[in-house]
Short mmCIF file of C-alpha atoms in Angstrom, two decimals:
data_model
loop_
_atom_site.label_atom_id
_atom_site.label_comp_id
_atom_site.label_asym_id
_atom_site.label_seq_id
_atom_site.Cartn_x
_atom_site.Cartn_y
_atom_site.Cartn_z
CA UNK A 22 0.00 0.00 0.00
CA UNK A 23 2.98 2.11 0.80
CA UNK A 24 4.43 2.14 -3.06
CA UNK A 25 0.54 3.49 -4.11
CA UNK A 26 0.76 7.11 -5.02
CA UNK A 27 -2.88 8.06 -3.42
CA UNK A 28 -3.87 9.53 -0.11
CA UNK A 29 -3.92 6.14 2.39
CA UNK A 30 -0.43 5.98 1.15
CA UNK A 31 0.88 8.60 3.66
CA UNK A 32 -1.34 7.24 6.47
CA UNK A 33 0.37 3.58 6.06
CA UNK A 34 3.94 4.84 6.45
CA UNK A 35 2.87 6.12 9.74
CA UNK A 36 1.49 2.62 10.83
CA UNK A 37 4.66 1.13 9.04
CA UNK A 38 6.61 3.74 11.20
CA UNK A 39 5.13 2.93 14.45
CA UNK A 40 5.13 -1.07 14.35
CA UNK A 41 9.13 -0.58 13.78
CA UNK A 42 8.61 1.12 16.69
CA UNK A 43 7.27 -1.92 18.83
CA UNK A 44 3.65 -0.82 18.28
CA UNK A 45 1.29 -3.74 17.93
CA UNK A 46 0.18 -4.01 14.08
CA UNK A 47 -3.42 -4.95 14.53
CA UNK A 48 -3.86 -2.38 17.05
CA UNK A 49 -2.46 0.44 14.65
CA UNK A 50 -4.58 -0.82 12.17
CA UNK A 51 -7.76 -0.88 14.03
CA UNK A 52 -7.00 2.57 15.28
CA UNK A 53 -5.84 3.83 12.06
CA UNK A 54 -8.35 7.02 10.28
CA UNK A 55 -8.00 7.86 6.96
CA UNK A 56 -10.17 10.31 4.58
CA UNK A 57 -11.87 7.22 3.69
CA UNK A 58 -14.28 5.41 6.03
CA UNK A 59 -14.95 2.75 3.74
CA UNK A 60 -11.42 1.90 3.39
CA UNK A 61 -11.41 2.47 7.41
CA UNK A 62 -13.97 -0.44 7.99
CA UNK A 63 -12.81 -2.79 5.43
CA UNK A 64 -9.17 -2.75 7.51
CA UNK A 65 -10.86 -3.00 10.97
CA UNK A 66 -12.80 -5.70 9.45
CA UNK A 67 -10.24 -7.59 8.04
CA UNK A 68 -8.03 -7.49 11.19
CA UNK A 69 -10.81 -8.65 13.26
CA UNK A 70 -11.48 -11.60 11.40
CA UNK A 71 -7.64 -12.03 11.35
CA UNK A 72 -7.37 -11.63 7.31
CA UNK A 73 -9.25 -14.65 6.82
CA UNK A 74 -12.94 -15.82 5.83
CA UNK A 75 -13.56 -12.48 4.91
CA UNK A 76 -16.46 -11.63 2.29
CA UNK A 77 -16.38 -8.58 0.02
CA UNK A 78 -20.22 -8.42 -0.82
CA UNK A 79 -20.30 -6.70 2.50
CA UNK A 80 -18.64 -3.84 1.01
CA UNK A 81 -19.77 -4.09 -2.83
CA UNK A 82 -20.93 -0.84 -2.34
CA UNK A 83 -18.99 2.25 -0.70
CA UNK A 84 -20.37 5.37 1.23
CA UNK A 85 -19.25 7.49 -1.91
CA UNK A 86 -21.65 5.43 -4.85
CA UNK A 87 -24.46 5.73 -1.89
CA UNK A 88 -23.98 9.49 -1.44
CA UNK A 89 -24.52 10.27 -5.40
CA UNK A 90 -27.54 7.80 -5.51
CA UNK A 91 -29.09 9.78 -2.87
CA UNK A 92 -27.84 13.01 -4.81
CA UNK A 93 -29.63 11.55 -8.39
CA UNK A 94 -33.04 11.33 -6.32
CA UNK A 95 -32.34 15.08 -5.08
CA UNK A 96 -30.50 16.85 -7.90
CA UNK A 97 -33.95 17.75 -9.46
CA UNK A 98 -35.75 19.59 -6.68
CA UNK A 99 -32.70 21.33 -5.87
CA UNK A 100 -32.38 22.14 -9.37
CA UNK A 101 -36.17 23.59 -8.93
CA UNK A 102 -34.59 26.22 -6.23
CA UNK A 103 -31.89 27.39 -8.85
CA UNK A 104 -34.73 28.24 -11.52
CA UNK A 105 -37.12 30.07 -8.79
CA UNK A 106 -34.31 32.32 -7.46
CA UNK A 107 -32.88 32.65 -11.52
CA UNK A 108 -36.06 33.55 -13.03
CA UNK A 109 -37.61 35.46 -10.15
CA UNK A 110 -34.91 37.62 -8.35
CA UNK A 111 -34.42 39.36 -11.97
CA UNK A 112 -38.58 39.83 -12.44
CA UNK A 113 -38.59 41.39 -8.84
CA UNK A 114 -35.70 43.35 -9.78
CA UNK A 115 -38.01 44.85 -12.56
CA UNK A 116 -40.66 45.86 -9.96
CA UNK A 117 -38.79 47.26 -7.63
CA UNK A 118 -37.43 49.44 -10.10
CA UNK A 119 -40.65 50.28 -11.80
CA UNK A 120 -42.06 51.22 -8.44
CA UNK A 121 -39.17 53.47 -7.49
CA UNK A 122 -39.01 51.73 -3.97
CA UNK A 123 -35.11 52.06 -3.80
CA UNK A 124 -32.32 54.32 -5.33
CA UNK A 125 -31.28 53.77 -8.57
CA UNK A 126 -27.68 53.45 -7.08
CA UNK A 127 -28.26 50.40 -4.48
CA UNK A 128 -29.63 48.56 -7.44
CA UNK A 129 -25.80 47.75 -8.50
CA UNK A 130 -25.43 46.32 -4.93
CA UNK A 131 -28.00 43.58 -6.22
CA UNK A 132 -25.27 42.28 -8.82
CA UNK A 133 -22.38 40.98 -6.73
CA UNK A 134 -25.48 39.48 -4.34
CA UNK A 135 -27.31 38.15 -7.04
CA UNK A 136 -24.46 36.22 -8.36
CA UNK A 137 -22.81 34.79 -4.78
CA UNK A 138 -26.43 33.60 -3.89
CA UNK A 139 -26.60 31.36 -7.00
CA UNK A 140 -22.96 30.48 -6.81
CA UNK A 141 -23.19 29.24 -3.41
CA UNK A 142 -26.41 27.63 -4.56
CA UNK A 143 -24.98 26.08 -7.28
CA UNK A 144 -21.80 24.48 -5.40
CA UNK A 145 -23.81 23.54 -2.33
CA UNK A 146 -26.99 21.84 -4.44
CA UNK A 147 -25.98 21.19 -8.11
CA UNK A 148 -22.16 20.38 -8.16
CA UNK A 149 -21.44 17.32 -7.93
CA UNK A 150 -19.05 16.18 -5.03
CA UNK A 151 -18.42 12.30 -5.37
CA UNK A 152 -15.60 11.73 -7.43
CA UNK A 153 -15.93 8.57 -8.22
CA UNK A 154 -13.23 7.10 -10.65
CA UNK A 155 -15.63 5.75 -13.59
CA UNK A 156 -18.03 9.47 -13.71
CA UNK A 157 -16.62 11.95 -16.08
CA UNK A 158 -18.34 14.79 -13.91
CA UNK A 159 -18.85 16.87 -17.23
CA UNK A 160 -20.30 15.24 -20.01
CA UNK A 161 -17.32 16.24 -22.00
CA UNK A 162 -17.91 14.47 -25.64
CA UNK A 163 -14.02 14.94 -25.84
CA UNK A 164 -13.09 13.92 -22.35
CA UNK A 165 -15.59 10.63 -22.32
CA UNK A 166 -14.38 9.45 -25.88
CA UNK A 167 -10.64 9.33 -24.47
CA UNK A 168 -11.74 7.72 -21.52
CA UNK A 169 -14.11 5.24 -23.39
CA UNK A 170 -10.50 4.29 -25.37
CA UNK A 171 -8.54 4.09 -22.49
CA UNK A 172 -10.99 1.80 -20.81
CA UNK A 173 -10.78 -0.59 -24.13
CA UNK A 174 -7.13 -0.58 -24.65
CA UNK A 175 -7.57 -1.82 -20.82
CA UNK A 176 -9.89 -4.49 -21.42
CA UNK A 177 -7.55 -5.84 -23.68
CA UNK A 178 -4.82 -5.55 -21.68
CA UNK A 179 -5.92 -7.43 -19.11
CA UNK A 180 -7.27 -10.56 -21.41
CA UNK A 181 -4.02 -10.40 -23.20
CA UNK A 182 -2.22 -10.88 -20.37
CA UNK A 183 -4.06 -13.86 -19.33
CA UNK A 184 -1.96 -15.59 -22.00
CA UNK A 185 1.27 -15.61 -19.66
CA UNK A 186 2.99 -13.13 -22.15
CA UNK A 187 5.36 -9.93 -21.10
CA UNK A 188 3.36 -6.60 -20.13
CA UNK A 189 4.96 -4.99 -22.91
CA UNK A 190 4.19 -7.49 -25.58
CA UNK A 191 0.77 -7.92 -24.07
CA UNK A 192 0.05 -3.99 -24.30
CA UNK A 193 1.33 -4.11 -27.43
CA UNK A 194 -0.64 -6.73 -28.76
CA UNK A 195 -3.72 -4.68 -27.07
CA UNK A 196 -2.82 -1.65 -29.22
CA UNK A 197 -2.94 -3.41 -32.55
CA UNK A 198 -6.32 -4.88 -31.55
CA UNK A 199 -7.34 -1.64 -30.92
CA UNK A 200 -6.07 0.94 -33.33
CA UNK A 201 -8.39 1.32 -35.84
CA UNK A 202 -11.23 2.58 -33.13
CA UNK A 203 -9.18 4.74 -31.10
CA UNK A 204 -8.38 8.20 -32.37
CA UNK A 205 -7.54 10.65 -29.11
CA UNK A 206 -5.05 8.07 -27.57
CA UNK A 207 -3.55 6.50 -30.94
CA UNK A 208 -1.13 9.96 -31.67
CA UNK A 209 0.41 10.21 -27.71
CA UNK A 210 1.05 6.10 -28.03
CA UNK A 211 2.47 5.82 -31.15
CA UNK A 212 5.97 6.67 -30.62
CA UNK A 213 5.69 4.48 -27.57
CA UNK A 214 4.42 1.59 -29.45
CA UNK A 215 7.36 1.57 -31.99
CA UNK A 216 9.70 1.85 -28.91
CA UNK A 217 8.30 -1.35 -27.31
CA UNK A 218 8.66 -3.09 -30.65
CA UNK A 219 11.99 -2.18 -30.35
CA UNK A 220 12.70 -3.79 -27.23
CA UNK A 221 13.64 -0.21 -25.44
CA UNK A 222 11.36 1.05 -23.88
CA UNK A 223 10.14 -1.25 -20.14
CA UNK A 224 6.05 -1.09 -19.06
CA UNK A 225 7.05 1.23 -16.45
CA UNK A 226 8.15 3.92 -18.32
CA UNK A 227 4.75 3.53 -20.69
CA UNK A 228 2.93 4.17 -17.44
CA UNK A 229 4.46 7.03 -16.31
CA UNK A 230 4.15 8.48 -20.06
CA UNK A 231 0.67 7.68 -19.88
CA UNK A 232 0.22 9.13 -16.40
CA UNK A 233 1.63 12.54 -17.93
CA UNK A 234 0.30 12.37 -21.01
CA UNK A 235 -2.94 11.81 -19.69
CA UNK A 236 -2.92 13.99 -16.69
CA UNK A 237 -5.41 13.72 -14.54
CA UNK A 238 -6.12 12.09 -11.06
CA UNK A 239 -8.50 9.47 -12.37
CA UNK A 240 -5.96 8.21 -14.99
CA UNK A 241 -2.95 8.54 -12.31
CA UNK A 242 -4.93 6.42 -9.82
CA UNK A 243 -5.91 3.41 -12.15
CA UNK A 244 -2.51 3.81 -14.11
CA UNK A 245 -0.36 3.15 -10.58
CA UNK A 246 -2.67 0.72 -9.45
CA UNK A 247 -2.03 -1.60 -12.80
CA UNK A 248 1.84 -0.58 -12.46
CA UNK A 249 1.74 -2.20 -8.81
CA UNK A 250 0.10 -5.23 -10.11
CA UNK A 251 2.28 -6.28 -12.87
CA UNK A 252 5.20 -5.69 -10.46
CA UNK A 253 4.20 -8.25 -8.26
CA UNK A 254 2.68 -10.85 -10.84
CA UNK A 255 1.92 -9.85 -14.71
CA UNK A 256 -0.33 -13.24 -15.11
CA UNK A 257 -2.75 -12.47 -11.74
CA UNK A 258 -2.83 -8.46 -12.35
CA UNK A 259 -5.31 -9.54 -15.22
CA UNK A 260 -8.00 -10.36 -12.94
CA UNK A 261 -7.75 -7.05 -10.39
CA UNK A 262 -7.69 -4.79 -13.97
CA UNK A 263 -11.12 -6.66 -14.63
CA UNK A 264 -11.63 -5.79 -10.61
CA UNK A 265 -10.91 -2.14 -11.72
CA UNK A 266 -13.10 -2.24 -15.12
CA UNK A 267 -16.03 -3.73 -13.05
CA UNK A 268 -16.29 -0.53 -10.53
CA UNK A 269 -15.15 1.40 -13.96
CA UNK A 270 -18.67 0.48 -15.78
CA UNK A 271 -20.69 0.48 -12.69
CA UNK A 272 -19.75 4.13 -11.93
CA UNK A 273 -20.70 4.63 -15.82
CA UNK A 274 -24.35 3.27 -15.36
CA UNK A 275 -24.84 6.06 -12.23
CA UNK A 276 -23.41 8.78 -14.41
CA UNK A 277 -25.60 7.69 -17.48
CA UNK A 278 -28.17 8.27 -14.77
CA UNK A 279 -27.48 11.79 -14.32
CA UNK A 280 -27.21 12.47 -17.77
CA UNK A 281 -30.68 11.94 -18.50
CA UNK A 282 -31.63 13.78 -15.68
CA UNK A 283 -29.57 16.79 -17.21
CA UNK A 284 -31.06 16.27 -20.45
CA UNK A 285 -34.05 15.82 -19.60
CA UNK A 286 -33.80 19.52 -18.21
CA UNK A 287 -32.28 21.45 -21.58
CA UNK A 288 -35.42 21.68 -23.13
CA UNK A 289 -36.71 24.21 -19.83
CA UNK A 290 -33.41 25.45 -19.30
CA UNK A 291 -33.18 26.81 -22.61
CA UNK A 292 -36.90 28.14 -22.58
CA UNK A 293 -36.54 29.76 -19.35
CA UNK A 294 -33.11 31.37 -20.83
CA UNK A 295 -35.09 33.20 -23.73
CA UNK A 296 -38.29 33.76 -21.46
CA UNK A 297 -36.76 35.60 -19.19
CA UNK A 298 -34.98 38.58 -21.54
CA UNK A 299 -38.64 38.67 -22.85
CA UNK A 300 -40.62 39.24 -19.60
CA UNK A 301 -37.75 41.74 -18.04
CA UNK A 302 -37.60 43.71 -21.62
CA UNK A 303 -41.29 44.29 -21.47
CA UNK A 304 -42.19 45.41 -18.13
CA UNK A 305 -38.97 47.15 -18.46
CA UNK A 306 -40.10 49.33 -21.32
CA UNK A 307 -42.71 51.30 -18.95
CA UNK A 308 -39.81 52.21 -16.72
CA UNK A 309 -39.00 55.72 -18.17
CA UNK A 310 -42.93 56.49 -18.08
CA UNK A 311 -43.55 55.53 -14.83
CA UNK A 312 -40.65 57.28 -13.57
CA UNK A 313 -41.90 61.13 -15.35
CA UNK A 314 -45.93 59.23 -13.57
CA UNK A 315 -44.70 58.98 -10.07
CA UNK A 316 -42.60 62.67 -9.83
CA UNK A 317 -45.91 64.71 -11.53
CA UNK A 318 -48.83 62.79 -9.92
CA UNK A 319 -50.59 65.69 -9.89
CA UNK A 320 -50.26 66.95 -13.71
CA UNK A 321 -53.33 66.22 -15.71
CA UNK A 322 -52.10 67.61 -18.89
CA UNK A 323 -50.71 65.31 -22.07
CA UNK A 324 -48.54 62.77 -21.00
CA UNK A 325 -46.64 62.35 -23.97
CA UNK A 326 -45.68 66.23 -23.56
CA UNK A 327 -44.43 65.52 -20.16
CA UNK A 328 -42.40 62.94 -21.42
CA UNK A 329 -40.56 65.57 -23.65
CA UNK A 330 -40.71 68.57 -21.34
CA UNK A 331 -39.21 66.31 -18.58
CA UNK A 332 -37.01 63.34 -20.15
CA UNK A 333 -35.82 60.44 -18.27
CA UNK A 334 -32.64 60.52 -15.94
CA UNK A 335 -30.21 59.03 -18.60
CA UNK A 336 -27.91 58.34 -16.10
CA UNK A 337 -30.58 56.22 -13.87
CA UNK A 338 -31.79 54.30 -17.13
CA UNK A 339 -28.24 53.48 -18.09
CA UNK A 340 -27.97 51.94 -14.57
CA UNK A 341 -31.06 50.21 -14.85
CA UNK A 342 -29.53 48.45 -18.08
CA UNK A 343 -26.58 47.35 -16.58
CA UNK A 344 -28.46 45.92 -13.63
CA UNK A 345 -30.77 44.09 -15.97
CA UNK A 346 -28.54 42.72 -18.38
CA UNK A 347 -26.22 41.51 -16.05
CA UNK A 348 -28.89 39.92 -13.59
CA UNK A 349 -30.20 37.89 -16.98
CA UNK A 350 -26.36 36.92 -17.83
CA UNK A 351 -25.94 35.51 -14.41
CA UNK A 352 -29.20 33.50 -14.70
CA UNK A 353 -28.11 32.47 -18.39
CA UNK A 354 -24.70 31.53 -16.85
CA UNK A 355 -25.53 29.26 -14.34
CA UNK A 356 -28.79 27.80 -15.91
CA UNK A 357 -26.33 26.89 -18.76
CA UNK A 358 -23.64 25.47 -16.70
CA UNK A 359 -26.53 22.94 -15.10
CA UNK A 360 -26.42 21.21 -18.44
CA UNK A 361 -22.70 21.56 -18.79
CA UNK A 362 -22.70 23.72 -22.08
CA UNK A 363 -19.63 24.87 -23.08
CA UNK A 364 -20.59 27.04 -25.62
CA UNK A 365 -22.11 30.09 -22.86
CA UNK A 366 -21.15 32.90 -24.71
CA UNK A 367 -23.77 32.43 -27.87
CA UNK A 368 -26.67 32.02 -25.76
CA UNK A 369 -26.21 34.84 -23.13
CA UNK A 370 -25.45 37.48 -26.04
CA UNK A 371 -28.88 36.28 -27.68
CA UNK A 372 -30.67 36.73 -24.32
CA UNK A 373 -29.35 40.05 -23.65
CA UNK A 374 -30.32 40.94 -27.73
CA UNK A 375 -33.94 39.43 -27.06
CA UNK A 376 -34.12 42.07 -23.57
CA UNK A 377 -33.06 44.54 -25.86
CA UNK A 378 -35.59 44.06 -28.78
CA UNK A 379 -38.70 43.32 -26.27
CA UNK A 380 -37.31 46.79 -23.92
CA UNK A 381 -37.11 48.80 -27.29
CA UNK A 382 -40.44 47.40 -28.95
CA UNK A 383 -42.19 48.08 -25.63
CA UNK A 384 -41.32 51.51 -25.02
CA UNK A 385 -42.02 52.27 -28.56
CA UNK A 386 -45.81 50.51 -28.61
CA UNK A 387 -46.18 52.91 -25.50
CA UNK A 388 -45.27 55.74 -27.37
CA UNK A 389 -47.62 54.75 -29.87
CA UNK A 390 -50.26 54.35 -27.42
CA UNK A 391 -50.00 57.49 -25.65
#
C-alpha cells in the first residue's frame, strides 16, 4: 500500500513507522483514520477476522456510490430552487425598479449578491461532489471518448495478459487490436508503441508516459494501481484490472443516470433562458414612463408632452440596463452550466439581444399608445 501514489499511502507509512517502533500491528490498524471510512472499515474488518474468511459483498458498495444515488433522487428539486431564485430575483428586480421603492444606485449592490447567492447555490446543491473514478463529472464528448479508449485498450490488456505473455508485448498486442477505433489516444502512443517493438522502452516507463500524457487524477490512480500489479505478478494483475473495469462500468451506469436527468432539463433550461430577456424587456419598457408618472402625480395635462418637457434621468436608465442585463447573464450563466454547455457565450449574447428588442419594442408601442 505504501508504493501506491494516493492519499492512504501517507497514512500507512505512519502505521509502518510505528510497528518498527514496537507498536502492535493490529492495534495500529484498528486505530488507524484515513479520509476514507470505507477503506477504514474494510481494515478494521479484516483485522478482526484475522485476514481470513472475509467476504467482500459486504462492502460491494462504498459510502461514496451511496452518497450520489441519494444526490440523483435530489438533484432535481434542488435544481427547482436554482430556476425560482434565476427567473424570479431578476422579475422582482423589474418591480422594484418600476415602483421606485429604492435608489437607482443600491440597485448595483443587487449584482455581486445576485451572483454569490446562485454560486453558493450552485456548489452547495448542483455540483457534484463524489468523485468517483468511472463518472466523467462533465459530459465532455471529448473527455468521455478518451476515456471510453482508455478503458478498451484496458480491457484488452488485461485478457491479453491472461496468455502468460510480457506486459509490454501484451500492451502491445492490445494496441494493434485496438487501433483502428481509437483516435484521441492513438497519436500520444504511437511513438511508444514503436519503442516497445523495439525492445527499449520497459512497461514502467509507458505508465508514467501515460500518467503525464494523460494527466489527470482518475488516470494517475488506475494507471499506478495496474503498475503495482504487474510488479508483483503480470499473469494475476489480469483479474484485479477486470476488478478495476467492473467498478469502472458500474460508476458509468450512475453517471448515465445523471445524464438523462440533465437532459431531460435542456429543453426548460433553454426556454426559461429566452423567457426571461422577454418578460424583463417588457415590463422594463414602462420604466421611463412611470418614472416622469410617479414625480408629476398631480399633472393632468398630455402625457406624452411631459415625457418631452421632462425626459428620463439618462444616467438612472443606463444603470437600470446594466443591472438588468447583467442579472439575466448571471441566470443564463448558471442555468447553462446545469447542463454543462460549453458554448455560454452564444446564448447569453442572444438573451441580452432578445431584452433589448422586447425593452425597445415596448417603449415604442407605449409611445404609440399614448
Amino acid at each position: 500500500m505504501i508504493k501506491y501514489n494516493i492519499p492512504i499511502s501517507t497514512y500507512f507509512k505512519t502505521v509502518f513507522k510505528r510497528v518498527h517502533e514496537g507498536k502492535s500491528p493490529e492495534e495500529e490498524l484498528i486505530e488507524m483514520q484515513t479520509p476514507s471510512s470505507d477503506f477504514d472499515s474494510f481494515t478494521k474488518y479484516l483485522v478482526i477476522n484475522k485476514f481470513d474468511n472475509y467476504d467482500f459483498d459486504l462492502f460491494a458498495e462504498n459510502s461514496l456510490e451511496n452518497q450520489f444515488k441519494i444526490y440523483l433522487k435530489q438533484v432535481q428539486s434542488k435544481m427547482s430552487i436554482l430556476f425560482f431564485i434565476g427567473l424570479f430575483f431578476p422579475i422582482g428586480l423589474c418591480f422594484i425598479i418600476l415602483f421606485q421603492l429604492i435608489n437607482v444606485l443600491f440597485l448595483l449592490i443587487f449584482i455581486p449578491f445576485f451572483f454569490s447567492v446562485l454560486n453558493l447555490l450552485f456548489k452547495k446543491f448542483i455540483r457534484n461532489q463524489n468523485y468517483l473514478i468511472g463518472l466523467i463529472n462533465d459530459f465532455s464528448r471529448i473527455e468521455r471518448k478518451k476515456f471510453e479508449e482508455f478503458i478498451t485498450i484496458l480491457r484488452s490488456f488485461a485478457s491479453n495478459l491472461k496468455s502468460n505473455i510480457s506486459p509490454e508485448q501484451a500492451f502491445l498486442k492490445s494496441y494493434n487490436q485496438n487501433k483502428n477505433s481509437i483516435s484521441i489516444l492513438k497519436k500520444p502512443l504511437k511513438n511508444q508503441i514503436s519503442n516497445l517493438i523495439n525492445s527499449s522502452y520497459p512497461f514502467r516507463e509507458l505508465i508514467e508516459f501515460l500518467k503525464s500524457e494523460l494527466n489527470s487524477w482518475r488516470y494517475i490512480i488506475i494507471l499506478d494501481a495496474i503498475k503495482n500489479f504487474v510488479d508483483k505478478n503480470a499473469y494475476f494483475s489480469s483479474e484485479k484490472i477486470r476488478e478495476i473495469l467492473a467498478i469502472i462500468y458500474k460508476h458509468q451506469k450512475l453517471g448515465k443516470k445523471l445524464e438523462i436527468v440533465m437532459k431531460g432539463e435542456k429543453f426548460k433550461i433553454y426556454f426559461f433562458i429566452f423567457l426571461l430577456p422577454v418578460i424583463t424587456g417588457a415590463i422594463s419598457g414602462f420604466f421611463p414612463f412611470f418614472t416622469i408618472i410617479i414625480h408629476n402625480l398631480e399633472f393632468t395635462g398630455d402625457i406624452l408632452n411631459l415625457f418631452f418637457k421632462n425626459p428620463p434621468n439618462l444616467y438612472s436608465i443606463g444603470i437600470i440596463f446594466i443591472v438588468l442585463i447583467s442579472s439575466i447573464s448571471i441566470t443564463s450563466y448558471y442555468f447553462l452550466k446545469l447542463i454543462y454547455n460549453i458554448r455560454k457565450f452564444p446564448f447569453i449574447l442572444g438573451s441580452n439581444l432578445i431584452f433589448i428588442l422586447i425593452f425597445l419594442i415596448s417603449f415604442i408601442n407605449i409611445i404609440n399608445f399614448i
